[in-house]
Structures are given as structure tokens and as C-alpha cells.
Amino acid sequence: MILQLSVFMQNERGRMAEACRTIADAGIDIHALFVADTEQFGVLRALCDTPATAAERMQQAGWRATVTPVIGVRVDDVPGGLAALLTFLDERGVNVEYGYCVSLEDGSAVNILKTDGDKALEAVLAEAGFAIARPEEIYDID
């Protein structure tokens, strides 16, 4: 299971810069970033080094931050790679709440997925031949 930093913030000019500056000032590197927004607020989701420490530092600075478990699945970075993964999940009734992808230099992509919480899903995916990304492949662990 991969841990993702999740930060709730007002959708105001400069807030994302402030959040990223807080993380940077803590000496923590961000490897992937996704922001979902509405008119009034947004959720910054990041794969960053030491995610538990990042959440703690964000909270100390006054941010609403948590660590969220997500699944990372490595697929070939080709047309249809993500579609095959999502079709597999859909056929098994797995709800994907959200997702984002990180392309890597080796020709693969890591698909980060927040699902409806089945703890056995990583084993099911691995048994079907999907490569599960380990946290240490993406970030420095706390």
C-alpha cells in the first residue's frame, strides 16, 4: 500500500503555492501531485517522501492534512495500459474513487488508485499478473 499526502485547502489564489512551500520548507520532495477542486475548496494529493512526516508538518503549519492509503499499479506506458487495469477492476466490481498516473523513464507508468477499500485488492491484482508498486519505488519511507 502506498501512502499519499492529502491536504484540504480553500480554492484561493496562492494556496497551492503555500502548501507546496510548506512541504518544501520541511525538506520533503514531492514526486507526483494531483489537485481536485470545486469553486470553494480543493484537495491536494501528493506522493512525497516521508508522507506521515509531511502530514504532521502540514498540520503543525495549520493545514488540514492526512495520509491516505492508495494502491499503485505499474503498467506499460502504452495506449490501453490503464484501460486494461480499469477494465479488470470494473469486471470485479471494484469502485475506483479517483486516480492519477505517473509516467516513468523506464517506459512504464504507475497508476495511483483510491478504491472502495478492499484490503485484498493488491493480492488479487498481483495474482492476475499486475505489478504492484512498492512505496520505496516512489518515495522515501518514514
Rosetta silent file (secondary structure, phi, psi, omega in degrees, C-alpha in Angstrom):
SEQUENCE: MILQLSVFMQNERGRMAEACRTIADAGIDIHALFVADTEQFGVLRALCDTPATAAERMQQAGWRATVTPVIGVRVDDVPGGLAALLTFLDERGVNVEYGYCVSLEDGSAVNILKTDGDKALEAVLAEAGFAIARPEEIYDID
SCORE:     score description
SCORE:     0.000 S_00000001
   1 L     0.000  136.546  177.966    0.000    0.000    0.000 S_00000001
   2 E   -98.529  142.656  177.159    1.235    3.441   -0.894 S_00000001
   3 E  -103.489  129.629 -177.633    0.623    6.390    1.401 S_00000001
   4 E  -113.213  138.072  172.979   -0.495    9.632   -0.175 S_00000001
   5 E   -79.990  126.818  177.211   -0.466   13.067    1.447 S_00000001
   6 E  -120.254  127.073 -176.688   -3.940   14.639    1.226 S_00000001
   7 E  -127.750  121.928  175.891   -4.366   18.338    2.041 S_00000001
   8 E   -86.337  134.489 -179.483   -7.710   20.157    2.179 S_00000001
   9 E  -150.928  155.166  174.469   -7.472   23.823    1.219 S_00000001
  10 E   -66.478  144.284  177.110   -9.533   26.811    0.209 S_00000001
  11 L   -85.445   80.228 -179.217   -9.652   27.412   -3.533 S_00000001
  12 L  -132.111  150.854  179.156   -7.928   30.785   -3.355 S_00000001
  13 L   -53.560  129.737  174.963   -5.077   32.323   -5.267 S_00000001
  14 L    89.241  -11.054 -176.573   -1.714   31.264   -3.872 S_00000001
  15 H   -66.482  -40.192  179.128   -2.937   28.457   -1.590 S_00000001
  16 H   -65.252  -39.600  177.148   -1.377   25.658   -3.642 S_00000001
  17 H   -61.824  -41.653  178.781    1.919   27.563   -3.688 S_00000001
  18 H   -63.361  -43.120 -179.952    1.716   27.976    0.106 S_00000001
  19 H   -62.711  -47.029 -179.805    1.021   24.275    0.600 S_00000001
  20 H   -65.622  -34.398  177.453    3.921   23.246   -1.627 S_00000001
  21 H   -66.272  -39.649  178.125    6.198   25.773    0.101 S_00000001
  22 H   -61.017  -43.546  178.394    5.298   24.288    3.491 S_00000001
  23 H   -64.887  -45.517 -179.939    6.267   20.828    2.228 S_00000001
  24 H   -62.848  -41.551  179.889    9.466   22.148    0.643 S_00000001
  25 H   -63.899  -22.385  175.831   10.438   24.064    3.791 S_00000001
  26 L   -83.649   -0.010  179.574   10.213   20.753    5.669 S_00000001
  27 L    75.732   25.202 -176.660   12.823   19.361    3.244 S_00000001
  28 L  -107.024  131.422 -178.136   10.324   16.935    1.706 S_00000001
  29 L   -91.075  135.872  175.587   10.337   16.165   -2.010 S_00000001
  30 E   -97.658  129.317 -179.031    7.082   15.839   -3.984 S_00000001
  31 E  -103.690  -25.126  177.149    7.154   13.166   -6.712 S_00000001
  32 E  -152.651  147.166 -176.437    3.586   13.436   -8.029 S_00000001
  33 E  -142.511  136.242  176.783    0.818   15.958   -7.483 S_00000001
  34 E  -139.855  133.281  178.156   -2.898   15.962   -8.250 S_00000001
  35 E  -124.652  124.973  173.018   -5.393   18.645   -7.256 S_00000001
  36 E  -105.544  136.736 -175.599   -9.164   18.188   -7.371 S_00000001
  37 E  -137.317  159.478  166.858  -11.151   21.352   -6.917 S_00000001
  38 L  -124.298 -175.774 -178.931  -14.561   22.888   -6.617 S_00000001
  39 L   -62.222  -32.038 -173.604  -15.385   26.567   -6.683 S_00000001
  40 L  -106.989  -25.422 -178.045  -14.673   26.971   -2.962 S_00000001
  41 E  -146.637  169.885  177.703  -12.141   24.324   -1.952 S_00000001
  42 E  -145.407  164.860  174.350   -9.680   21.791   -3.258 S_00000001
  43 E  -124.382  117.855  175.823   -7.841   18.668   -2.209 S_00000001
  44 E   -89.018  126.324  177.074   -4.144   18.461   -2.966 S_00000001
  45 E  -119.709  129.012 -175.293   -2.973   14.869   -3.266 S_00000001
  46 E  -138.899  141.800  165.677    0.738   14.199   -3.405 S_00000001
  47 E   -95.136  115.398 -176.200    3.156   11.320   -3.449 S_00000001
  48 E  -140.061  160.627  175.295    6.013   12.700   -1.424 S_00000001
  49 L   -59.353  150.073  176.912    8.903   11.494    0.666 S_00000001
  50 L    39.456   66.465 -173.609    8.055   10.619    4.264 S_00000001
  51 H   -60.158  -36.247  178.702    4.276   11.089    3.893 S_00000001
  52 H   -66.262  -41.371  176.888    3.475   10.738    7.618 S_00000001
  53 H   -65.504  -39.495  178.524    6.067   13.375    8.459 S_00000001
  54 H   -60.579  -45.236  179.592    4.729   15.584    5.659 S_00000001
  55 H   -62.839  -42.029  179.231    1.191   15.372    7.070 S_00000001
  56 H   -61.899  -45.636  179.498    2.482   16.151   10.551 S_00000001
  57 H   -63.900  -39.722  178.029    4.433   19.188    9.331 S_00000001
  58 H   -63.423  -43.442  179.092    1.415   20.422    7.359 S_00000001
  59 H   -62.541  -41.620  178.701   -0.802   20.076   10.449 S_00000001
  60 H   -61.816  -29.261  179.927    1.753   21.957   12.556 S_00000001
  61 L   -88.780    4.455  175.511    1.589   24.773    9.996 S_00000001
  62 L    96.300    6.965  179.191   -2.207   24.918   10.286 S_00000001
  63 L   -88.309  152.806  171.417   -3.223   22.826    7.271 S_00000001
  64 E   -89.571  101.098 -174.525   -5.856   20.080    7.297 S_00000001
  65 E  -131.280  143.010  177.193   -3.657   17.197    6.160 S_00000001
  66 E  -141.079  170.148  172.688   -3.923   13.426    6.375 S_00000001
  67 E  -108.095  129.607 -176.750   -2.257   10.343    4.978 S_00000001
  68 E  -117.007  126.652  175.242   -4.462    8.299    2.653 S_00000001
  69 E   -74.799  132.566  177.434   -3.719    4.694    1.647 S_00000001
  70 E  -134.965  167.890  177.881   -3.861    4.155   -2.114 S_00000001
  71 E  -106.686  137.882  173.963   -2.814    1.386   -4.478 S_00000001
  72 E  -112.617  124.109 -179.640   -0.026    1.812   -7.015 S_00000001
  73 E  -123.806  123.948 -179.869   -0.134   -0.462  -10.047 S_00000001
  74 E   -87.984  129.531  175.360    2.650   -0.451  -12.624 S_00000001
  75 E  -133.862  163.765  174.219    1.601   -0.967  -16.248 S_00000001
  76 E   -63.531  138.169 -179.984    3.291   -0.471  -19.603 S_00000001
  77 L   -84.338   72.547 -179.413    3.082    3.179  -20.657 S_00000001
  78 L  -136.786  160.844  175.316    1.268    2.405  -23.926 S_00000001
  79 L   -56.336  128.241  178.511   -2.221    3.088  -25.248 S_00000001
  80 L    97.057  -11.001  179.905   -4.577    0.765  -23.389 S_00000001
  81 H   -60.181  -49.948  178.401   -2.349    0.083  -20.371 S_00000001
  82 H   -68.626  -40.164 -179.396   -4.598    1.966  -17.980 S_00000001
  83 H   -59.248  -39.974  179.075   -7.758    0.777  -19.749 S_00000001
  84 H   -63.471  -42.716  178.398   -6.786   -2.865  -19.176 S_00000001
  85 H   -63.081  -48.778 -177.445   -6.281   -2.233  -15.469 S_00000001
  86 H   -66.715  -35.788  175.996   -9.554   -0.341  -15.073 S_00000001
  87 H   -63.302  -44.150  177.298  -11.478   -2.960  -17.064 S_00000001
  88 H   -56.540  -46.743 -179.608  -10.079   -5.674  -14.799 S_00000001
  89 H   -65.627  -43.157 -179.736  -11.222   -3.750  -11.720 S_00000001
  90 H   -61.576  -41.261  179.637  -14.625   -2.968  -13.193 S_00000001
  91 H   -63.764  -20.406  179.451  -15.230   -6.617  -14.056 S_00000001
  92 L  -102.909    9.068  176.504  -14.654   -7.445  -10.377 S_00000001
  93 L    73.962   20.443  179.803  -16.976   -4.739   -9.087 S_00000001
  94 L   -84.559  125.713  176.823  -14.203   -2.571   -7.666 S_00000001
  95 L   -87.391  125.708  175.145  -15.134    1.089   -7.389 S_00000001
  96 E   -98.938  112.834 -178.506  -12.308    3.494   -8.216 S_00000001
  97 E   -71.852  -41.921  174.425  -12.976    6.738   -6.341 S_00000001
  98 E  -163.592  167.146  178.760  -10.178    8.605   -8.114 S_00000001
  99 E  -162.147  163.044  173.184   -6.858    8.013   -9.773 S_00000001
 100 E  -156.475  161.825 -173.623   -3.861    9.592  -11.420 S_00000001
 101 E  -122.910  150.160  175.195   -0.803    8.321  -13.257 S_00000001
 102 E  -125.877  115.524  176.550    2.918    8.904  -13.068 S_00000001
 103 E   -81.442  139.099 -178.711    4.956    8.042  -16.179 S_00000001
 104 L  -112.319  160.603 -177.090    8.436    6.720  -15.510 S_00000001
 105 L   -67.411  -19.192 -177.065   11.584    6.826  -17.621 S_00000001
 106 L   -84.057    8.356  178.875   11.669    3.033  -17.983 S_00000001
 107 L    88.349   10.437  176.749    8.574    3.008  -20.236 S_00000001
 108 E  -115.132  170.066  175.335    6.124    2.125  -17.502 S_00000001
 109 E  -132.593  144.620  172.991    3.529    4.125  -15.631 S_00000001
 110 E  -103.576  120.183  178.184    2.408    3.843  -12.036 S_00000001
 111 E   -96.005  119.343  179.976   -1.344    4.246  -11.735 S_00000001
 112 E   -95.839  122.358 -175.268   -2.337    5.538   -8.322 S_00000001
 113 E  -128.366  133.526  169.702   -5.854    4.462   -7.412 S_00000001
 114 E  -101.605  115.808 -177.392   -8.105    5.159   -4.442 S_00000001
 115 E  -110.336 -178.075 -175.900  -10.579    2.302   -4.353 S_00000001
 116 L   -79.549   17.866  164.280  -13.501    1.396   -2.145 S_00000001
 117 L    99.431   11.146  178.514  -11.251   -0.207    0.424 S_00000001
 118 L   -71.460  113.108 -176.651  -10.808   -3.919   -0.280 S_00000001
 119 L   -68.774  -19.861 -179.471   -7.579   -4.763    1.549 S_00000001
 120 L   -87.799   -0.603 -173.727   -7.095   -7.918   -0.547 S_00000001
 121 H   -61.051  -40.024  179.323   -7.116   -5.996   -3.829 S_00000001
 122 H   -59.217  -42.143  179.101   -3.327   -5.812   -4.149 S_00000001
 123 H   -65.633  -40.126  178.087   -3.111   -9.614   -3.865 S_00000001
 124 H   -62.260  -44.560  179.244   -5.898  -10.063   -6.433 S_00000001
 125 H   -64.354  -44.939  179.841   -4.116   -7.734   -8.858 S_00000001
 126 H   -62.343  -41.402  179.039   -0.746   -9.433   -8.324 S_00000001
 127 H   -62.895  -30.449  179.411   -2.304  -12.868   -8.849 S_00000001
 128 L   -83.765   -0.774  176.662   -3.732  -11.608  -12.156 S_00000001
 129 L   100.130    3.360  177.091   -0.257  -10.527  -13.293 S_00000001
 130 L   -82.221  142.648 -179.887   -0.363   -6.817  -12.489 S_00000001
 131 E   -89.580  119.247  179.341    2.788   -5.381  -10.908 S_00000001
 132 E   -84.973  127.761  178.101    2.079   -3.669   -7.592 S_00000001
 133 L   -76.210  133.663  176.854    4.253   -0.614   -6.992 S_00000001
 134 L   -91.259  145.795 -178.757    6.029   -0.612   -3.673 S_00000001
 135 H   -52.074  -43.089 -176.727    6.277    2.658   -1.728 S_00000001
 136 H   -65.365  -13.458  173.970   10.087    2.594   -1.775 S_00000001
 137 H   -77.146  -18.458 -173.636    9.990    2.669   -5.587 S_00000001
 138 H  -113.120  -40.760 -173.672    8.322    6.082   -5.430 S_00000001
 139 L  -147.053  165.342  173.959    9.318    7.877   -2.247 S_00000001
 140 L   -76.686  130.979 -175.677   11.463    7.755    0.883 S_00000001
 141 L   -85.078  147.043  176.495    9.571    5.984    3.657 S_00000001
 142 L   -60.939    0.000    0.000    9.097    7.462    7.151 S_00000001
